[in-house]
Amino acid sequence: MKNFALVGAAGYIAPRHMKAIQATGHNLVAALDTNDSVGIIDSYFPDADFFTEFERFDRHVDLLRRLNDGRKIDYVSIASPNYLHDSHMRFALRSGAEAICEKPLVLNPWNIDGLQDMERDTGQKVNTILQLRLHPAIIALHDEVQSQPRDRKYEVDLTYITSRGHWYLQSWKGDEKKSGGIATNIGVHFYDMLHFIFGDLQENVVHYSSPTKASGYLEYANARVRWFLSVDVNDVPQVVRNDGQRTYRSITVEGEEIEFSGGFTDLHTRSYEEILAGRGFGLEENRVAIETVAAIRTATPQGMTGEYHPFLK
Ligand code: NAD
């Protein structure tokens, strides 16, 4: 049985990590969050130690390492705000543990280089949650593209509107310095998925960018992709809103909808299974997606020219 620590234990996604640790038969030994609304821990690991101060957490993790009584932390799971990930990963590696880090791994590509140095120095590994790479429908599409002529270009439209209330822009998620902005925070899943399916990134154009929506064009070795992301409920098509829905997700390939709304719930547990079997996605596998979001963040939007997404109106 492996021992886990969890950073960011009070947050929205933390229970998915607790569930994955439990479902894979392992133990959460210690948890950290600056916020103490962590009663959820009792549903999974009532014996876990909890800290609100990093320094006390650090001391405890170090003690467990030195005691040599089987409680040494093997994995530190990281579910803190995006801009803290690299620091928390360094803490994990320095503590003699592997890291399991949420997306986006980091905000900028050069952060990956620093972490690679740290992996070499400590002999420990960074694992990441790239859960869409484990989704059966995405794997099937990946395999189909692999079976086609190498120069085939698919026409792809990606539309993802996931409405958020007024809290979003008041929280760290609405602060570009902390989350990287909407394309980084929400889009990174999809840019990684597109790279995984369609290969090397060749062109990256941004048409529009604001705190609540962004849109652009990406060309990969095997695809031409118009993309549109939004957290604004007004972008959800009226017919969908009439049904009471606040989310709209569509990926079409050659005009055909890819059905992948099911099969999402257990992807954290699937990710943990892979990591524990030594097959976790590592630092280098994140590089293209992180380069993509960093370039989108710093690009000058071109307006409605060229291959812009039809939702951009
Ligand atoms: P959240 O704001 O709900 O949770 C973040 C938690 O981190 C909060 O409880 C906060 O108090 C805590 N925190 C802040 N500073 C800290 C510090 N210095 N030390 C320890 N804890 C600290 O956010 P969330 O939605 O749970 O997102 C957390 C991470 O998970 C983000 O990186 C996000 O991008 C990622 N995420 C991934 C998915 C996915 O599908 N893989 C979905 C949502 C979020």
XYZ file of C-alpha atoms in Angstrom, residues 54-266:
213
model
C 2.800 24.704 4.577
C 5.668 24.780 7.093
C 3.922 22.374 9.484
C 2.954 20.100 6.609
C 6.564 20.130 5.375
C 7.855 19.265 8.857
C 5.388 16.374 9.125
C 6.208 14.965 5.687
C 9.907 15.200 6.518
C 9.361 13.419 9.837
C 7.505 10.576 8.126
C 10.428 10.230 5.708
C 12.988 9.969 8.535
C 11.013 7.699 10.870
C 11.401 4.709 8.606
C 8.215 3.092 9.953
C 6.390 2.576 6.656
C 4.616 5.923 6.671
C 6.973 7.737 4.283
C 5.015 9.616 1.620
C 5.356 7.922 -1.783
C 3.178 10.312 -3.817
C 2.144 13.945 -3.365
C -1.044 14.750 -5.284
C -1.343 18.402 -6.262
C -4.725 20.072 -6.711
C -3.780 23.646 -5.837
C -4.232 26.727 -8.060
C -2.299 26.500 -11.331
C 0.437 29.037 -10.583
C 1.459 27.071 -7.460
C 1.865 23.718 -9.196
C 5.560 23.942 -10.007
C 6.464 24.938 -6.467
C 4.346 22.125 -5.033
C 5.890 19.633 -7.459
C 9.382 20.674 -6.370
C 8.330 20.113 -2.773
C 7.136 16.598 -3.661
C 10.377 15.645 -5.431
C 12.576 17.137 -2.696
C 10.591 15.115 -0.151
C 11.546 11.883 -1.893
C 8.071 11.397 -3.390
C 6.651 11.314 -6.897
C 4.271 14.119 -7.826
C 0.821 13.667 -9.350
C -0.148 17.073 -10.638
C -3.386 18.497 -11.956
C -3.645 20.314 -15.258
C -2.293 22.666 -16.461
C 1.017 21.278 -15.262
C 2.568 24.768 -15.322
C 1.821 28.094 -16.978
C 4.955 28.408 -19.152
C 7.197 25.935 -21.013
C 10.385 27.017 -19.213
C 8.871 25.832 -15.926
C 9.054 22.322 -17.399
C 12.820 22.634 -17.889
C 13.355 23.486 -14.216
C 11.280 20.502 -13.156
C 13.261 18.185 -15.413
C 16.455 19.306 -13.652
C 14.783 18.560 -10.345
C 13.719 15.093 -11.526
C 17.336 14.351 -12.448
C 18.625 15.645 -9.097
C 16.156 13.700 -6.959
C 15.511 10.588 -9.038
C 11.776 11.183 -8.528
C 9.118 11.586 -11.207
C 6.381 14.060 -12.053
C 3.129 12.460 -13.248
C 0.284 14.483 -14.679
C -3.448 14.181 -15.039
C -4.101 14.220 -18.804
C -7.342 12.369 -18.410
C -8.720 12.845 -21.923
C -5.862 10.706 -23.265
C -7.464 7.840 -21.343
C -11.007 8.426 -22.649
C -12.124 5.471 -24.816
C -13.633 7.710 -27.563
C -10.425 9.774 -27.794
C -8.256 6.661 -27.930
C -10.478 5.299 -30.728
C -10.097 8.535 -32.707
C -6.340 8.538 -32.121
C -6.134 4.979 -33.466
C -8.246 5.854 -36.495
C -6.003 8.803 -37.397
C -2.945 6.571 -37.049
C -4.447 4.136 -39.563
C -4.927 6.845 -42.231
C -2.381 8.226 -44.730
C 0.221 10.304 -42.857
C -0.554 13.541 -44.736
C -4.338 13.454 -44.229
C -5.745 16.665 -42.701
C -9.042 16.430 -40.876
C -11.343 19.460 -40.563
C -12.176 19.874 -36.870
C -14.424 22.289 -34.960
C -14.120 22.376 -31.195
C -16.710 24.281 -29.177
C -16.741 24.214 -25.395
C -18.986 26.469 -23.368
C -19.043 25.737 -19.674
C -20.949 28.503 -17.918
C -19.563 29.876 -14.684
C -21.265 32.299 -12.315
C -19.989 35.691 -11.159
C -17.651 33.991 -8.674
C -15.379 32.857 -11.493
C -13.856 36.240 -12.275
C -13.487 37.005 -8.556
C -11.568 33.791 -7.866
C -8.003 32.785 -8.791
C -9.489 31.134 -11.888
C -10.388 34.555 -13.297
C -6.921 35.985 -12.574
C -4.628 35.429 -15.550
C -1.498 35.533 -13.391
C -2.817 32.677 -11.274
C -4.780 30.511 -13.722
C -3.221 31.536 -17.042
C -6.618 32.688 -18.344
C -9.461 30.739 -19.902
C -7.491 29.056 -22.715
C -4.912 27.813 -20.209
C -7.294 26.866 -17.443
C -10.097 25.304 -19.469
C -8.643 24.845 -22.946
C -5.470 22.974 -21.982
C -7.388 19.664 -21.783
C -8.437 20.060 -25.398
C -5.137 21.312 -26.819
C -3.440 18.305 -25.284
C -6.138 16.025 -26.695
C -5.762 17.567 -30.177
C -1.994 17.114 -30.102
C -2.393 13.533 -28.863
C -4.785 12.697 -31.724
C -3.506 14.840 -34.584
C 0.242 15.140 -33.995
C 2.656 18.059 -34.124
C 1.400 21.613 -33.817
C 2.191 23.677 -36.920
C 0.214 26.913 -36.616
C -1.452 28.790 -33.773
C -3.630 31.843 -34.481
C -5.784 33.642 -31.909
C -8.834 35.494 -33.240
C -10.371 36.671 -29.995
C -9.435 36.709 -26.329
C -11.155 38.086 -23.216
C -11.413 36.960 -19.582
C -14.596 34.972 -20.392
C -14.002 33.671 -23.909
C -11.304 32.911 -26.439
C -11.232 31.595 -29.960
C -8.674 30.718 -32.587
C -7.279 28.353 -35.169
C -4.754 25.552 -34.673
C -3.159 23.484 -37.362
C -1.673 20.101 -36.516
C 0.101 17.559 -38.724
C -3.256 15.882 -39.308
C -5.908 18.519 -38.590
C -7.124 22.049 -39.134
C -8.990 23.111 -36.004
C -11.283 26.065 -35.346
C -11.792 26.382 -31.591
C -14.099 28.412 -29.338
C -14.128 28.397 -25.532
C -16.369 30.347 -23.200
C -17.575 30.512 -19.606
C -20.399 32.914 -20.567
C -23.873 31.346 -20.479
C -24.958 33.711 -23.275
C -22.778 31.725 -25.667
C -24.728 28.513 -25.056
C -26.991 28.105 -28.124
C -30.569 29.187 -27.388
C -32.070 25.762 -28.193
C -29.763 24.154 -25.668
C -30.471 26.855 -23.062
C -34.223 26.295 -23.580
C -33.649 22.763 -22.225
C -32.146 24.258 -19.063
C -28.576 23.359 -20.060
C -25.706 25.677 -19.172
C -22.997 23.656 -20.871
C -22.445 23.013 -24.559
C -19.697 20.751 -25.771
C -19.141 19.769 -29.369
C -16.229 18.346 -31.298
C -16.851 17.646 -34.936
C -14.386 15.852 -37.197
C -15.225 16.153 -40.908
C -18.634 17.468 -39.799
C -19.357 14.411 -37.661
C -19.940 14.767 -33.934
C -17.540 12.854 -31.662
C -19.639 11.436 -28.857
C -17.624 11.574 -25.662
C -19.926 12.977 -22.994
C -20.041 9.622 -21.189
C -17.013 7.902 -19.703
C -15.696 10.997 -17.915
C -16.384 10.265 -14.288
C -13.693 7.751 -13.467
